[in-house]
Short mmCIF file of C-alpha atoms and ligand atoms in Angstrom, two decimals:
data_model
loop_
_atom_site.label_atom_id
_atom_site.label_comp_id
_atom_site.label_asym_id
_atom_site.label_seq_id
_atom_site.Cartn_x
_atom_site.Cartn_y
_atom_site.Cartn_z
CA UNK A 1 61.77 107.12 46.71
CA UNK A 2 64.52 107.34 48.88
CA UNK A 3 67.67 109.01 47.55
CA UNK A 4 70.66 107.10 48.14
CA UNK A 5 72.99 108.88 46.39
CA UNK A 6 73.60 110.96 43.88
CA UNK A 7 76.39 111.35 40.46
CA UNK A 8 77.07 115.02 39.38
CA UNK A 9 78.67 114.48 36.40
CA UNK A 10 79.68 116.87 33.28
CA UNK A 11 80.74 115.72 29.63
CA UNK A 12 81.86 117.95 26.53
CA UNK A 13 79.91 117.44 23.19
CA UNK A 14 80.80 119.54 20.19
CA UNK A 15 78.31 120.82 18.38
CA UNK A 16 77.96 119.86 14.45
CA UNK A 17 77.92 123.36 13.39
CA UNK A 18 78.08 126.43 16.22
CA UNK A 19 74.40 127.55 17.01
CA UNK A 20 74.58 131.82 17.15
CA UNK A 21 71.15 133.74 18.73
CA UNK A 22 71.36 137.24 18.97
CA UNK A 23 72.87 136.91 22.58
CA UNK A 24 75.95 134.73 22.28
CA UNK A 25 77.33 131.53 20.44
CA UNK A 26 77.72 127.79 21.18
CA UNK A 27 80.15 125.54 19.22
CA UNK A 28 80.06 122.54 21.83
CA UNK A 29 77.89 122.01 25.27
CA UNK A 30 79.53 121.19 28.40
CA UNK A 31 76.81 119.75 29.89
CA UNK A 32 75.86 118.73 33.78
CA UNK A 33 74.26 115.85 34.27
CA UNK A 34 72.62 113.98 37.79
CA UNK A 35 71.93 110.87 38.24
CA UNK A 36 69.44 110.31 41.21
CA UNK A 37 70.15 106.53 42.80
CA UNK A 38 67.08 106.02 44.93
CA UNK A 39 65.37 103.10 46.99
CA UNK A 40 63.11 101.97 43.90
CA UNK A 41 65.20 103.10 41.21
CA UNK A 42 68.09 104.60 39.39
CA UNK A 43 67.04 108.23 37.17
CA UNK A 44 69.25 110.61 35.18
CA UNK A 45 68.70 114.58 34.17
CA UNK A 46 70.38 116.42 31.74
CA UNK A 47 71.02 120.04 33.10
CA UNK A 48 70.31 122.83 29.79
CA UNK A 49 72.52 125.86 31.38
CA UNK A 50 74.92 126.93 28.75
CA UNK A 51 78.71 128.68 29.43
CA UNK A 52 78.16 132.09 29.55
CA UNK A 53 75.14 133.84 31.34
CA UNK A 54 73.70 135.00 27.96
CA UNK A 55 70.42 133.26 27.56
CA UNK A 56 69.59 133.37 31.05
CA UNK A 57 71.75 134.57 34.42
CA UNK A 58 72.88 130.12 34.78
CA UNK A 59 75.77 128.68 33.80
CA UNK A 60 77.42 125.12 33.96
CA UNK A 61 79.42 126.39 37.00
CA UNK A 62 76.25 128.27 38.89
CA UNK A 63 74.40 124.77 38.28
CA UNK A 64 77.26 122.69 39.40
CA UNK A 65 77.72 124.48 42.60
CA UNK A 66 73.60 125.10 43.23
CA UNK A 67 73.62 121.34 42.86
CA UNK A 68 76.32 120.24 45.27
CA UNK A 69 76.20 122.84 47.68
CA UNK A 70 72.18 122.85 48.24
CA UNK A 71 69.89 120.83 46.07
CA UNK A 72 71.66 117.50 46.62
CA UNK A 73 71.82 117.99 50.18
CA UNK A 74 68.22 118.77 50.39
CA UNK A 75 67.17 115.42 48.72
CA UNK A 76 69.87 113.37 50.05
CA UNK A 77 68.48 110.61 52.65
CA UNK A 78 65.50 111.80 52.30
CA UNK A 79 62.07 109.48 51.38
CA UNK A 80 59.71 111.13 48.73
CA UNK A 81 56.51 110.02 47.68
CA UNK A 82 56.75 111.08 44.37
CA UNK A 83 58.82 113.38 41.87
CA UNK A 84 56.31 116.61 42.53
CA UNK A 85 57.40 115.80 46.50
CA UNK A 86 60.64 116.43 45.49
CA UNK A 87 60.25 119.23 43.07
CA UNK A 88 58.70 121.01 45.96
CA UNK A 89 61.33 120.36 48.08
CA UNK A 90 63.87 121.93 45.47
CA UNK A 91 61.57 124.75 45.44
CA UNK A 92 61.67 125.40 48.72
CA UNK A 93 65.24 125.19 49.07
CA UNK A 94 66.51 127.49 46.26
CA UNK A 95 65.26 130.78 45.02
CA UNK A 96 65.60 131.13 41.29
CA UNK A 97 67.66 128.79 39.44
CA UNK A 98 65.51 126.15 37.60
CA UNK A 99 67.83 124.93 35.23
CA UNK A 100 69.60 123.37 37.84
CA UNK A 101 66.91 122.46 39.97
CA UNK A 102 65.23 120.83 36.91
CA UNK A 103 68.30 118.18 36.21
CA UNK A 104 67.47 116.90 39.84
CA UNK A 105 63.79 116.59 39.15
CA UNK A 106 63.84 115.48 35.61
CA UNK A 107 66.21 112.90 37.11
CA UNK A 108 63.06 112.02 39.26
CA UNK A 109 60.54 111.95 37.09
CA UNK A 110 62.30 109.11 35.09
CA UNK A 111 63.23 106.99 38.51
CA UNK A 112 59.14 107.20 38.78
CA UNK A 113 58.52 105.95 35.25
CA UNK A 114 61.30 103.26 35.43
CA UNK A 115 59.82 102.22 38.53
CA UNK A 116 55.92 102.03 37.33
CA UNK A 117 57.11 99.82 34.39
CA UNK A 118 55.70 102.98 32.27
CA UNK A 119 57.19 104.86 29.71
CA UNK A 120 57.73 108.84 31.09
CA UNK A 121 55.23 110.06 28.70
CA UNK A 122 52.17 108.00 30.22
CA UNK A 123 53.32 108.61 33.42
CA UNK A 124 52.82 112.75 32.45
CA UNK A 125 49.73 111.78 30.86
CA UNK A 126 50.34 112.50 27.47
CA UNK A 127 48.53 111.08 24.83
CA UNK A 128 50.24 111.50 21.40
CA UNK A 129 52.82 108.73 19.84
CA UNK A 130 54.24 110.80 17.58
CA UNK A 131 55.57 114.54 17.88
CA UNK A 132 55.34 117.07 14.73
CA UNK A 133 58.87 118.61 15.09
CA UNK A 134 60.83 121.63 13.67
CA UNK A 135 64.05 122.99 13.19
CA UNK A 136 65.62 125.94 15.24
CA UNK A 137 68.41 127.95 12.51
CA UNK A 138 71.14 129.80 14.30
CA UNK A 139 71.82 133.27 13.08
CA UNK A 140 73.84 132.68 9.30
CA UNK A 141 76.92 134.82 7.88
CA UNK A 142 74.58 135.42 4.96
CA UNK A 143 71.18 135.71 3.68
CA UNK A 144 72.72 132.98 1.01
CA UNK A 145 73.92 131.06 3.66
CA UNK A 146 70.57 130.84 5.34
CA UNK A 147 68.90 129.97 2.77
CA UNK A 148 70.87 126.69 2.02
CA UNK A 149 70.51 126.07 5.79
CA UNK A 150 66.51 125.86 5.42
CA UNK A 151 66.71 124.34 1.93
CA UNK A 152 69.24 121.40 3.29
CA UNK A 153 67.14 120.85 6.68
CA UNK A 154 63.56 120.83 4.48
CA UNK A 155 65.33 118.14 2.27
CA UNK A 156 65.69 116.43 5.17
CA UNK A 157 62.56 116.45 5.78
CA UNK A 158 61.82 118.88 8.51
CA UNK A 159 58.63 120.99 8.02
CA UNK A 160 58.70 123.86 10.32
CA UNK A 161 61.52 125.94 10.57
CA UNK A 162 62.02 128.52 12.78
CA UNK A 163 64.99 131.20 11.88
CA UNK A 164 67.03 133.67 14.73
CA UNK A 165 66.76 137.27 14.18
CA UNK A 166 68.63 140.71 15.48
CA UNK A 167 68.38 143.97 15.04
CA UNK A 168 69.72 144.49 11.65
CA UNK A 169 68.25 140.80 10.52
CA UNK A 170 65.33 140.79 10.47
CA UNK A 171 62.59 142.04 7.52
CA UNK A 172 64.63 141.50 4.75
CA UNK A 173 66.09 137.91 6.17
CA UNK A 174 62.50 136.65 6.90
CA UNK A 175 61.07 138.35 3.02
CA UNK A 176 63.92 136.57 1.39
CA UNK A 177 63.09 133.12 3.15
CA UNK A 178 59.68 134.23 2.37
CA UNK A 179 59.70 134.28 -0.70
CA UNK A 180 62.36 131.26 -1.44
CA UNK A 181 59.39 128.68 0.54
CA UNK A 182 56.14 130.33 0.22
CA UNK A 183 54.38 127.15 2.07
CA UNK A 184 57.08 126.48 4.55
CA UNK A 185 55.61 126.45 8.21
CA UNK A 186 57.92 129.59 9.52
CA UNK A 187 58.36 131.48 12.66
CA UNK A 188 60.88 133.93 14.38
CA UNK A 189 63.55 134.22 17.74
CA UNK A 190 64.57 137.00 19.12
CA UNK A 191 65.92 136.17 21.83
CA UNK A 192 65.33 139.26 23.84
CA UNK A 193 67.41 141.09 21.22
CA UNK A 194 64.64 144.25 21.05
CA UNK A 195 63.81 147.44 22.90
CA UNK A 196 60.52 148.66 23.56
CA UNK A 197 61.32 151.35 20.79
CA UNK A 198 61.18 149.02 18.04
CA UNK A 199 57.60 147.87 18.34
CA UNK A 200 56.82 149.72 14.90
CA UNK A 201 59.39 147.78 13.49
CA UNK A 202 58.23 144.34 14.56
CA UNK A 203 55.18 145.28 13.39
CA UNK A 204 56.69 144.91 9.59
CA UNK A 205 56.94 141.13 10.51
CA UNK A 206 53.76 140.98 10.62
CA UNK A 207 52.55 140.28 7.17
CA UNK A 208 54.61 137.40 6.31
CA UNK A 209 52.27 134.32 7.80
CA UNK A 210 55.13 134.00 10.49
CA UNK A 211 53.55 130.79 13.16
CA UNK A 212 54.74 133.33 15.91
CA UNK A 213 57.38 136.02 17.26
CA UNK A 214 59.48 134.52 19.38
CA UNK A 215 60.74 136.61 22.47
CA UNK A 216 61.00 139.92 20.91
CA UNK A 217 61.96 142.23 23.99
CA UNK A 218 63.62 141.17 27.64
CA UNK A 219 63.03 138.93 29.85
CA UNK A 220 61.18 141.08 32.66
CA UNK A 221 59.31 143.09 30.11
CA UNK A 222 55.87 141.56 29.86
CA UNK A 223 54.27 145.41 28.93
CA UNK A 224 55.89 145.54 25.66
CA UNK A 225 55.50 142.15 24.46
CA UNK A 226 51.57 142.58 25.49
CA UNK A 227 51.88 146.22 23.70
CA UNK A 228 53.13 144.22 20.64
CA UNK A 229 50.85 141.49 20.47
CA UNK A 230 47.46 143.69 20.81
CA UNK A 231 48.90 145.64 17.29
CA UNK A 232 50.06 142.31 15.13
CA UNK A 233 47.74 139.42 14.39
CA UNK A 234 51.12 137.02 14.37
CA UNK A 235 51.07 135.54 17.93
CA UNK A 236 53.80 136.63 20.22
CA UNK A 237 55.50 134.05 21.67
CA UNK A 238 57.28 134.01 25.05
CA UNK A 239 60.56 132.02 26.12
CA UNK A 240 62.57 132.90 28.54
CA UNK A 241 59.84 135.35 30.30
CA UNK A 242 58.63 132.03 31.31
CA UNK A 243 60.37 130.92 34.60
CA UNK A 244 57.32 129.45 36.40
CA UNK A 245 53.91 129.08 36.40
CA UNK A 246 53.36 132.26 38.32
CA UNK A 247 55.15 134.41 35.67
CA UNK A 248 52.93 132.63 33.04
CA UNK A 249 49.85 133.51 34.83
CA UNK A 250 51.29 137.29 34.80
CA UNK A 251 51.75 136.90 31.19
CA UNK A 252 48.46 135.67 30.31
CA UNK A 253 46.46 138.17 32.79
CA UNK A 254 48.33 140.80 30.30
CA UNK A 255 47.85 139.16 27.49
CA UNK A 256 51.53 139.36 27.03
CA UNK A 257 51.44 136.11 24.62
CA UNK A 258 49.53 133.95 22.13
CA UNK A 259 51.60 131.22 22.49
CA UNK A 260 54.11 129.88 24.87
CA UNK A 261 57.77 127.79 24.84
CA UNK A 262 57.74 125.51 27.39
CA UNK A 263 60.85 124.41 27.69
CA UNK A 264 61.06 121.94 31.57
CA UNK A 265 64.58 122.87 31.95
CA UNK A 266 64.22 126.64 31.88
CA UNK A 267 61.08 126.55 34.30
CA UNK A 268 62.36 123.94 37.35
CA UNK A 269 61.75 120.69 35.55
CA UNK A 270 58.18 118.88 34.27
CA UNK A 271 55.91 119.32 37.74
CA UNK A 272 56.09 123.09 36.45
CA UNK A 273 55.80 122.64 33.16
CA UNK A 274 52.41 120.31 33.42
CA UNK A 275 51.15 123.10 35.65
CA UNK A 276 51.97 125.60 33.17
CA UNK A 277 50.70 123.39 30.44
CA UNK A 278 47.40 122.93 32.21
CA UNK A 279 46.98 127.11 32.75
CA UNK A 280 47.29 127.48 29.02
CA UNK A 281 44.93 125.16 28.36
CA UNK A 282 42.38 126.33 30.47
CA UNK A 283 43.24 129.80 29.20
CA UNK A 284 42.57 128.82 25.50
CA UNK A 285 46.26 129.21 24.95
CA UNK A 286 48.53 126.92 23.05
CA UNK A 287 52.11 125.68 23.84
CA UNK A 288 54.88 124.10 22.63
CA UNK A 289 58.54 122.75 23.35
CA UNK A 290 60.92 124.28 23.04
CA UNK A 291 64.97 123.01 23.65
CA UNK A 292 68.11 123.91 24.24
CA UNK A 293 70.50 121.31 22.37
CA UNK A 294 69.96 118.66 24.72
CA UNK A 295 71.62 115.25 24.16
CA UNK A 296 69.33 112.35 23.61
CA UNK A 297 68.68 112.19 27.67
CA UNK A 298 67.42 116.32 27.95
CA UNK A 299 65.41 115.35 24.37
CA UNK A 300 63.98 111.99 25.96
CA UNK A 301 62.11 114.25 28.31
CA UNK A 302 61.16 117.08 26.31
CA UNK A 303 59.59 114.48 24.13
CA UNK A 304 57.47 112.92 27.01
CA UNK A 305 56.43 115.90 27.69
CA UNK A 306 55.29 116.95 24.51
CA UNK A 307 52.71 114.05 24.40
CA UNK A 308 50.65 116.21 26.20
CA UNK A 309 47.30 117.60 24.43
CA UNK A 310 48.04 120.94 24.98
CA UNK A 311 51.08 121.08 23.09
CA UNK A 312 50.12 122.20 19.34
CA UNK A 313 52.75 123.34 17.59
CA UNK A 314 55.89 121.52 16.09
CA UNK A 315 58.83 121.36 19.04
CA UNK A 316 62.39 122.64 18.83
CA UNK A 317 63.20 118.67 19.02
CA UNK A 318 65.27 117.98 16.10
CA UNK A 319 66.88 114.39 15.09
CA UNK A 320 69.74 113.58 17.31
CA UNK A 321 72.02 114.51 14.13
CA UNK A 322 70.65 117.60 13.53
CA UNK A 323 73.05 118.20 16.46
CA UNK A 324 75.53 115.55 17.14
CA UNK A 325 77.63 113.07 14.89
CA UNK A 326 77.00 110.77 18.08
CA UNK A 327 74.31 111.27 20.42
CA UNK A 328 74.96 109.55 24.26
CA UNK A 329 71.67 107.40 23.71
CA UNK A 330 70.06 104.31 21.61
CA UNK A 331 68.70 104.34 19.61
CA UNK A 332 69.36 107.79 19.01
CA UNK A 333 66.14 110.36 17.47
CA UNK A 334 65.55 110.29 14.43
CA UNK A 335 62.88 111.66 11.86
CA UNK A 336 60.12 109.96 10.54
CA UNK A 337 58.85 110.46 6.69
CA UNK A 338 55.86 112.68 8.21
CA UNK A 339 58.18 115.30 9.94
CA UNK A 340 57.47 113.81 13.37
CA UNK A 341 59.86 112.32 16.14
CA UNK A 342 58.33 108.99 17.82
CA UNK A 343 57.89 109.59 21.60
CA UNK A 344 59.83 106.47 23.28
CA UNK A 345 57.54 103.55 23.99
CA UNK A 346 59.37 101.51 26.39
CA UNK A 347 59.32 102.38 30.13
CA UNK A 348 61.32 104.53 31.51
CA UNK A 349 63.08 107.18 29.23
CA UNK A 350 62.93 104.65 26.50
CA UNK A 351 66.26 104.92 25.50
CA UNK A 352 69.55 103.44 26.80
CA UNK A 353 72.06 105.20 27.90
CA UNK A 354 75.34 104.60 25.60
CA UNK A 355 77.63 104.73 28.86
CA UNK A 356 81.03 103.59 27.20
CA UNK A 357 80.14 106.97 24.64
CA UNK A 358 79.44 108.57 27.88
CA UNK A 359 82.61 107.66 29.69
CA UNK A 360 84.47 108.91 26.76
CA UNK A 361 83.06 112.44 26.60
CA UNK A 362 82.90 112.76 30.37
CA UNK A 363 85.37 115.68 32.12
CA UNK A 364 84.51 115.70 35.89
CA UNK A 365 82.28 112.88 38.33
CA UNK A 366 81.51 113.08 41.63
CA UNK A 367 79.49 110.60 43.59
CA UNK A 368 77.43 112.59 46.75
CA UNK A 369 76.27 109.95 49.68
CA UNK A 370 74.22 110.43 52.41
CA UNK A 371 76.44 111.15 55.51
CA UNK A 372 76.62 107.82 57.57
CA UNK A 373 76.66 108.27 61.68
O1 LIG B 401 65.76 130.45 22.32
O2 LIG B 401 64.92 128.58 21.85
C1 LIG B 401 65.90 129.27 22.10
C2 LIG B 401 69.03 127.08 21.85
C3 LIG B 401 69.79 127.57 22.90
C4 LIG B 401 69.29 128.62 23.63
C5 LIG B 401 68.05 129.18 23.32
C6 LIG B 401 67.28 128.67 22.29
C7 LIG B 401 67.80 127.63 21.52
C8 LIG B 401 67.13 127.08 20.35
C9 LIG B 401 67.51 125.67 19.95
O3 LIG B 401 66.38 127.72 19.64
C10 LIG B 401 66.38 124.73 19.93
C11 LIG B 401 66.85 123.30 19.81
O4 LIG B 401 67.25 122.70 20.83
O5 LIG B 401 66.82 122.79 18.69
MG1 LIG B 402 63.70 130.94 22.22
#
């Protein structure tokens, strides 16, 4: 594929309801997103960095200016073989920051499908039709509050739900939605909210049938996440320790986790997380994917990628209106009467791109071309 040129483009979506983790708040998503105009084929990526440097050091403006100031140059007029060509490219061209470098290559990976006549998710290999899905609960005002939260989403059908705690909400949140759905698939996110001190106190979690932990303690702090998981039976699962495959080899060579979020872009897009799909496997560990309130194009790819074998537990891939009153593709996602979202059929993403929605949500748009001489 020969890159052409390139759109950097950013729209504003409001969130239906603000989403609040234990290390910041989001009420609406300015979001980046590339479109990659190659030789075979047009492909877009949506980019997940959020405003503020909370969930990890990115933000909208780090991405933008990673993007035009080094990533597009380093794939513009330039012929790849393939989409792992030019994730290694990316690679080598910026240290650190995969959340931009994964709009670029996500981008990529859908020119490749569009252009095999295959939708993404057989061109990643995966092999399921259907994806068992969950529901990710922002921190609540109120116990009371949270509780009508999971009650309205399990109405709806959803049937894993997976609630944020904090210091402070934690025990008594998770025994009270305990004990309101006693059979409800449930499990936990910190969001790096802990210190190594409180490992007796996660340990009280530990009795409730919880699916997992979620990212108790911080990012860089493998030890106490591996201290952790070798005193509960719940598996401990990690998120944004995950940056490559490299740190999940570390992690599993400590034993840091018994589970992992892969979410493609927190980890440089899907090359990396297929390799770090294929270590867990061999490693006996499951995965799963996660998100990071993507519009329909970010969830079109999380879904491909959650085809894949190894991924056995429900994803963070909610119906498109479990976020949006619009989403910016068709159809948009929806849930099916078995708790499962259908992984798109057609080629390509397998959904269209609503581009009069998108022109009316869009704030900035630059097109990049290669430099003629
Ligand atoms: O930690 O998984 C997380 C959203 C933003 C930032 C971090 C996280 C999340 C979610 C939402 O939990 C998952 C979703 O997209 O539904
Ligand atoms: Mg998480």
């Amino acid at each position: 594929m020969l890159v052409e040129r390139v759109i950097l483009e950013t729209i504003r979506m409001r969130l239906k309801q603000a989403f609040r983790i234990s290390s910041g708040v989001q009420d609406e998503r300015r979001i980046v997103l590339v479109r990659l105009v190659t030789s075979v084929g047009e492909g877009v990526g949506e980019c997940v960095a959020g405003e503020d440097p909370n969930y990890s050091y990115e933000t909208v403006e780090t991405a933008e200016m990673m993007l035009e100031r080094h990533l597009i140059p380093a794939v513009l007029g330039y012929d790849f073989p393939g989409p792992r060509e030019l994730a290694y490219a990316l690679g080598r061209t910026v240290r650190g920051h995969p959340m931009a470098r994964a709009a670029l290559e996500m981008a990529a990976w859908h020119v490749e499908a569009q252009h095999r006549g295959l939708p993404l998710a057989a061109v990643l290999g995966g092999t399921k039709e259907r994806i068992d899905v969950g529901v990710s609960i922002g921190l609540q005002a109120s116990i009371e509050e949270l509780l009508r939260a999971i009650r309205g989403y399990v109405d709806d059908g959803y049937r894993r739900v997976k609630l944020k705690i904090a210091p402070g909400h934690d025990v008594e949140l998770v025994r009270h939605a305990r004990e309101a759905f006693p059979d409800l698939a449930l499990q936990v996110d910190a969001n790096a909210a802990y210190s190594p001190a409180d490992i007796d106190h996660l340990r009280r979690l530990d009795p409730f049938g919880l699916l997992m932990i979620e990212q108790p303690f911080a990012e860089d702090d493998l030890v106490s996440h591996a201290k952790l998981q070798s005193q509960i039976e719940t598996p401990v699962c990690l998120d944004e320790s995950i940056g490559s495959a490299a740190d999940c080899e570390t992690a599993l060579a400590l034993r840091a986790a018994g589970v992992i979020n892969i979410k493609p872009g927190r980890v440089g897009g899907l090359t990396e997380s297929m390799r770090i799909h294929d270590l867990c496997a061999t490693a006996g560990v499951p995965v799963w994917c996660g998100g990071m309130l993507e519009t329909g194009i970010g969830r079109a790819h999380n879904a491909a990628l959650a085809s894949l074998p190894n991924f056995r537990f429900p994803a963070d891939l909610s119906a498109s209106d479990r976020y949006w009153d619009r989403d910016v593709v068709n159809p948009p996602f929806t849930l099916e009467a078995d708790g499962t979202v259908l992984v798109p059929r057609r080629p390509g993403l397998g959904v269209d791109i609503d581009e009069p929605f998108l022109d009316s949500v869009r704030e900035e748009y630059r097109l990049i071309e290669a430099a003629t001489g």
